[in-house]
Amino acid sequence: MEDPHAFDRDPANGEASDIYGEDGAIRSSFLHTIGEILETEDADRLKEEIADLHQSEVGDLLEALQPDQRGHLVRLSGADFDFTALTEVDDTIRAEIVESLPNEQIAQAVQELDSDDAVYILEDLNAEDQEEILAQLPFPERIRLRRSLDYPEETAGRRMQTEFVAVPAFWSVGQTIDYLRDDQNLPERFSQIFVVDPTFKLVGAVDLDQVLRSKRGVRIEEVMHEMRHALPATMDQEEAAREFEQYDLLSAAVVDENERLVGVLTIDDVVDVIQQEAEEDLLRMGGVGDEELSDSVRVTSRLRVPWLLVNLVTAFVAASVISLFEATIEQIVALAVLMPIVAGMGGNAGSQTMTVTVRALATRDLDIYNAGRIIRREMGVGIINGVLFAVLIGAVAGFWFEDTDIGGVIAAAMIINMFAAALAGILIPLLLDRVGADPAVSSSVFVTAVTDIVGFFSFLGIATWWFALS
Amino acid sequence: MEDPHAFDRDPANGEASDIYGEDGAIRSSFLHTIGEILETEDADRLKEEIADLHQSEVGDLLEALQPDQRGHLVRLSGADFDFTALTEVDDTIRAEIVESLPNEQIAQAVQELDSDDAVYILEDLNAEDQEEILAQLPFPERIRLRRSLDYPEETAGRRMQTEFVAVPAFWSVGQTIDYLRDDQNLPERFSQIFVVDPTFKLVGAVDLDQVLRSKRGVRIEEVMHEMRHALPATMDQEEAAREFEQYDLLSAAVVDENERLVGVLTIDDVVDVIQQEAEEDLLRMGGVGDEELSDSVRVTSRLRVPWLLVNLVTAFVAASVISLFEATIEQIVALAVLMPIVAGMGGNAGSQTMTVTVRALATRDLDIYNAGRIIRREMGVGIINGVLFAVLIGAVAGFWFEDTDIGGVIAAAMIINMFAAALAGILIPLLLDRVGADPAVSSSVFVTAVTDIVGFFSFLGIATWWFALS
């Protein structure tokens, strides 16, 4: 757990740090100062400037600097640099900085860190560098970090902190307080005390406020509570985050396969996971995967191609639907002018429904109990908005081309496509979710395919049929 | 703050509650049981079934029940019902339930709640009911709740808890512990102790682990730290959430305009704000505003119309671009078949860039220092992917219509439109953000308008020029 209540450099003002300008970005004057310091290699002045910054502010500073200045700053700071700041920057930037540093400096720095932060930095390195750094650490720390690194990526075991306070159930509150006053090896911060049996099996936990409220003679087992939310170390971090959200946890014990306490997961790490998860959904729905702002042109371009390719296939399918009606279009060119309106409006309505559905699936608000009601609601919305926009578009189109028949045809096609959009917008994500695919990734391609195909087919089809009749 | 480390009903298993099935939804057998209990009005059995559930589980249960069963359950539970559960359900459902309850029951229940939860429930009521309920509360609670309710919606003052522990700086650690042991009016949970002067001005805070580590004789002022992150009560809740994220806070003092301590904001409330904010961005980008899953057909339909209307206008503008080239289409109908591909692929590429930009703006990762680099990167990606898909689409189109000229025309149009998409995808959100509009809401309309118009104009324009020449 990182410092939860940061210190103030200037007790008088109580304001946030003044390295940020009005717009929330780091002031250019400050960047300029740091640039000068780096050029003159003035380690003392550098120390002076960044010593009082919070780790996340140092992180922001690193991101705002030029790529070659970043490693330079860390090297010039030497032993004074708090590596926690590296946990606050983009993955790509962190990897760049860490790779530019000598393994000795990393090994030295990692010893000062909480284990969760140390793992965060070590896991990006290749196996060889990792081994070299671990070999330079004292035995107990090496063992602890290796244990965390042995758990799969993105699990509770990877994100946990292995520093915690644990006492036996038969201790008294007084004994516990005396132990806390004397022990030099306590974690920097902690918000609960775990209770374990002699084999280190977890039996419960006590919150600190509970200890402070109780008389010295009270036994720990009288004030402790059972741990309902102990997390298996192999639990996926998103699952763990959901436990935190559902039960408003501040921290949770992490246990191994024998129910033995191995670490603690804290809310500040979970907040990052929650953020990440929400971000992933948004980016996936926009057709971009796990790209980062610091990625290069080449990487970004390659990451975006697959989605464009899939869309290309559906675009050609939609085009082939249009080509069925070439003869009709040749006779009435107005149809070519108006057909993108039918397809586009359907696409927009479909993406509205789809967005709501994907989000509700992600938050688990949509389940078998309300799915029927939501499907009926979306169909209702599809019909109402379909009729509304049919009338509107029909009137404008009829007026534009001075042809009430065209107005009628486009109105009929609009109703059909808005209804298809509603159905596709809800059923496609539900179906993808049911078969185990991620609805955030793939829904939009299919929904657009449906609204394009139905849009073109209904509009051009009705027109062909109608004008052939009259 | 709510119970941060929940108790277990069944110490032996340590598993999450078994009211949920495999799919994460509440078991239908459990819903059935509750339904039966409600029909037979069996208050004792109801108490037995839900007494051990966590408040969020009761919340999930309420959401899964039929609308008329919800208020019924709360009324049947009577004084046993923990109103905290109501803070866990959808706004619309909460309002429905609360409106169906007698004001006396609400007044009774609200006294049991932490002030932040009480405010959560009261703020939904109309002014009249609010006054009636407040009038039934004891004086100190009435004053406290009214103070919270007087702050504007969605501010730190609205979300804060007014129960906290504050001591003077000259107290010793021993005195503080004795006070905590004796005082009956402590908040249910707390994780830090605030330090105030005689006028209740905030001078600092001590974390509980700091108190526990220190000898009894140590003075509070020696172990306290200055409060760097005291939040003004009128601060927007999103601003407050950003402070929590940036500085990894667990709780923060809320102060009034005279720097006097009025409450504490805790991370569990902030997690909800973070979630909400991420959700809002996602929904806005999908063209849906603040709608909820529990909204009716009528409400949903009305909420979605404005966005569809704006899109309709741009769709007609795009159609009018097509109509400029009616003569060309009449001669070469293949153009009508292919033109949606150019517009659609541009739209997809534009929405990829736009998604990344909107997200980076929301997380403040995009600022004046890297904007130039990101714009250049997106232009690079636009050119590379533009050329790539130009070749691909040009080849397929040329082969399809057995006409290399058409292949060449569509390839040229693709390069132009993919580049326009990249520019629009990054510049439009940046511009909207600069003029103070929410880029999540309005970017997608403008980006699609650009890619449609540029797509149709470039493709049909180049075709007209080329085929007129040859």
GROMACS .gro file of N, CA and C in nm, chain B residues 315-366:
model
  156
  785ALA      N    1  -2.653   1.349  -4.176
  785ALA     CA    2  -2.680   1.250  -4.281
  785ALA      C    3  -2.736   1.318  -4.405
  786PHE      N    4  -2.824   1.419  -4.387
  786PHE     CA    5  -2.879   1.489  -4.502
  786PHE      C    6  -2.772   1.575  -4.571
  787VAL      N    7  -2.680   1.630  -4.491
  787VAL     CA    8  -2.571   1.706  -4.553
  787VAL      C    9  -2.488   1.613  -4.642
  788ALA      N   10  -2.457   1.491  -4.587
  788ALA     CA   11  -2.380   1.395  -4.666
  788ALA      C   12  -2.458   1.356  -4.792
  789ALA      N   13  -2.590   1.337  -4.777
  789ALA     CA   14  -2.672   1.299  -4.893
  789ALA      C   15  -2.668   1.410  -4.999
  790SER      N   16  -2.667   1.535  -4.953
  790SER     CA   17  -2.667   1.644  -5.051
  790SER      C   18  -2.534   1.650  -5.125
  791VAL      N   19  -2.427   1.602  -5.058
  791VAL     CA   20  -2.299   1.592  -5.129
  791VAL      C   21  -2.312   1.491  -5.242
  792ILE      N   22  -2.376   1.376  -5.210
  792ILE     CA   23  -2.395   1.273  -5.314
  792ILE      C   24  -2.475   1.329  -5.432
  793SER      N   25  -2.578   1.409  -5.397
  793SER     CA   26  -2.669   1.457  -5.503
  793SER      C   27  -2.598   1.549  -5.602
  794LEU      N   28  -2.483   1.605  -5.561
  794LEU     CA   29  -2.405   1.687  -5.655
  794LEU      C   30  -2.358   1.604  -5.773
  795PHE      N   31  -2.347   1.471  -5.749
  795PHE     CA   32  -2.286   1.386  -5.852
  795PHE      C   33  -2.388   1.290  -5.914
  796GLU      N   34  -2.516   1.326  -5.910
  796GLU     CA   35  -2.620   1.238  -5.963
  796GLU      C   36  -2.591   1.197  -6.108
  797ALA      N   37  -2.542   1.292  -6.186
  797ALA     CA   38  -2.517   1.262  -6.327
  797ALA      C   39  -2.411   1.153  -6.343
  798THR      N   40  -2.306   1.165  -6.262
  798THR     CA   41  -2.199   1.065  -6.268
  798THR      C   42  -2.250   0.927  -6.229
  799ILE      N   43  -2.330   0.921  -6.119
  799ILE     CA   44  -2.381   0.793  -6.073
  799ILE      C   45  -2.471   0.729  -6.178
  800GLU      N   46  -2.551   0.813  -6.245
  800GLU     CA   47  -2.642   0.764  -6.347
  800GLU      C   48  -2.565   0.688  -6.454
  801GLN      N   49  -2.444   0.740  -6.485
  801GLN     CA   50  -2.363   0.675  -6.589
  801GLN      C   51  -2.290   0.552  -6.538
  802ILE      N   52  -2.237   0.560  -6.415
  802ILE     CA   53  -2.160   0.447  -6.360
  802ILE      C   54  -2.221   0.407  -6.227
  803VAL      N   55  -2.314   0.313  -6.230
  803VAL     CA   56  -2.386   0.276  -6.108
  803VAL      C   57  -2.293   0.209  -6.006
  804ALA      N   58  -2.183   0.153  -6.054
  804ALA     CA   59  -2.087   0.090  -5.962
  804ALA      C   60  -2.043   0.187  -5.853
  805LEU      N   61  -2.042   0.317  -5.887
  805LEU     CA   62  -2.000   0.417  -5.787
  805LEU      C   63  -2.095   0.415  -5.667
  806ALA      N   64  -2.225   0.402  -5.693
  806ALA     CA   65  -2.322   0.398  -5.584
  806ALA      C   66  -2.300   0.275  -5.496
  807VAL      N   67  -2.259   0.166  -5.563
  807VAL     CA   68  -2.235   0.042  -5.489
  807VAL      C   69  -2.115   0.057  -5.396
  808LEU      N   70  -2.012   0.124  -5.446
  808LEU     CA   71  -1.886   0.129  -5.370
  808LEU      C   72  -1.876   0.245  -5.271
  809MET      N   73  -1.955   0.350  -5.293
  809MET     CA   74  -1.931   0.471  -5.213
  809MET      C   75  -1.951   0.450  -5.062
  810PRO      N   76  -2.043   0.361  -5.017
  810PRO     CA   77  -2.053   0.344  -4.872
  810PRO      C   78  -1.927   0.281  -4.811
  811ILE      N   79  -1.850   0.207  -4.891
  811ILE     CA   80  -1.726   0.147  -4.839
  811ILE      C   81  -1.627   0.256  -4.801
  812VAL      N   82  -1.611   0.355  -4.891
  812VAL     CA   83  -1.517   0.463  -4.863
  812VAL      C   84  -1.558   0.539  -4.738
  813ALA      N   85  -1.688   0.574  -4.731
  813ALA     CA   86  -1.736   0.651  -4.616
  813ALA      C   87  -1.726   0.567  -4.488
  814GLY      N   88  -1.766   0.440  -4.496
  814GLY     CA   89  -1.770   0.355  -4.377
  814GLY      C   90  -1.633   0.326  -4.320
  815MET      N   91  -1.536   0.295  -4.406
  815MET     CA   92  -1.402   0.266  -4.356
  815MET      C   93  -1.341   0.391  -4.292
  816GLY      N   94  -1.366   0.506  -4.353
  816GLY     CA   95  -1.320   0.631  -4.292
  816GLY      C   96  -1.383   0.652  -4.156
  817GLY      N   97  -1.512   0.622  -4.146
  817GLY     CA   98  -1.582   0.636  -4.018
  817GLY      C   99  -1.521   0.547  -3.911
  818ASN      N  100  -1.488   0.424  -3.948
  818ASN     CA  101  -1.427   0.333  -3.851
  818ASN      C  102  -1.290   0.380  -3.806
  819ALA      N  103  -1.207   0.419  -3.901
  819ALA     CA  104  -1.073   0.467  -3.866
  819ALA      C  105  -1.083   0.593  -3.780
  820GLY      N  106  -1.175   0.681  -3.815
  820GLY     CA  107  -1.194   0.804  -3.737
  820GLY      C  108  -1.239   0.775  -3.596
  821SER      N  109  -1.325   0.675  -3.581
  821SER     CA  110  -1.374   0.647  -3.445
  821SER      C  111  -1.267   0.579  -3.361
  822GLN      N  112  -1.173   0.507  -3.425
  822GLN     CA  113  -1.060   0.453  -3.349
  822GLN      C  114  -0.977   0.567  -3.289
  823THR      N  115  -0.938   0.660  -3.375
  823THR     CA  116  -0.858   0.772  -3.328
  823THR      C  117  -0.934   0.853  -3.222
  824MET      N  118  -1.061   0.876  -3.249
  824MET     CA  119  -1.142   0.956  -3.157
  824MET      C  120  -1.154   0.890  -3.020
  825THR      N  121  -1.173   0.758  -3.017
  825THR     CA  122  -1.186   0.688  -2.890
  825THR      C  123  -1.062   0.706  -2.805
  826VAL      N  124  -0.946   0.687  -2.867
  826VAL     CA  125  -0.820   0.703  -2.794
  826VAL      C  126  -0.807   0.846  -2.743
  827THR      N  127  -0.842   0.943  -2.827
  827THR     CA  128  -0.828   1.084  -2.790
  827THR      C  129  -0.921   1.121  -2.675
  828VAL      N  130  -1.047   1.080  -2.686
  828VAL     CA  131  -1.144   1.115  -2.582
  828VAL      C  132  -1.102   1.055  -2.448
  829ARG      N  133  -1.056   0.930  -2.452
  829ARG     CA  134  -1.015   0.865  -2.327
  829ARG      C  135  -0.892   0.933  -2.267
  830ALA      N  136  -0.797   0.967  -2.354
  830ALA     CA  137  -0.675   1.031  -2.303
  830ALA      C  138  -0.706   1.169  -2.246
  831LEU      N  139  -0.804   1.238  -2.305
  831LEU     CA  140  -0.843   1.367  -2.249
  831LEU      C  141  -0.910   1.349  -2.113
  832ALA      N  142  -0.992   1.245  -2.101
  832ALA     CA  143  -1.064   1.222  -1.975
  832ALA      C  144  -0.966   1.188  -1.862
  833THR      N  145  -0.862   1.112  -1.895
  833THR     CA  146  -0.765   1.074  -1.791
  833THR      C  147  -0.653   1.176  -1.779
  834ARG      N  148  -0.665   1.285  -1.854
  834ARG     CA  149  -0.564   1.390  -1.854
  834ARG      C  150  -0.425   1.341  -1.896
  835ASP      N  151  -0.423   1.236  -1.978
  835ASP     CA  152  -0.294   1.188  -2.027
  835ASP      C  153  -0.253   1.264  -2.153
  836LEU      N  154  -0.347   1.337  -2.209
  836LEU     CA  155  -0.317   1.412  -2.332
  836LEU      C  156  -0.310   1.559  -2.295
   0.00000   0.00000   0.00000
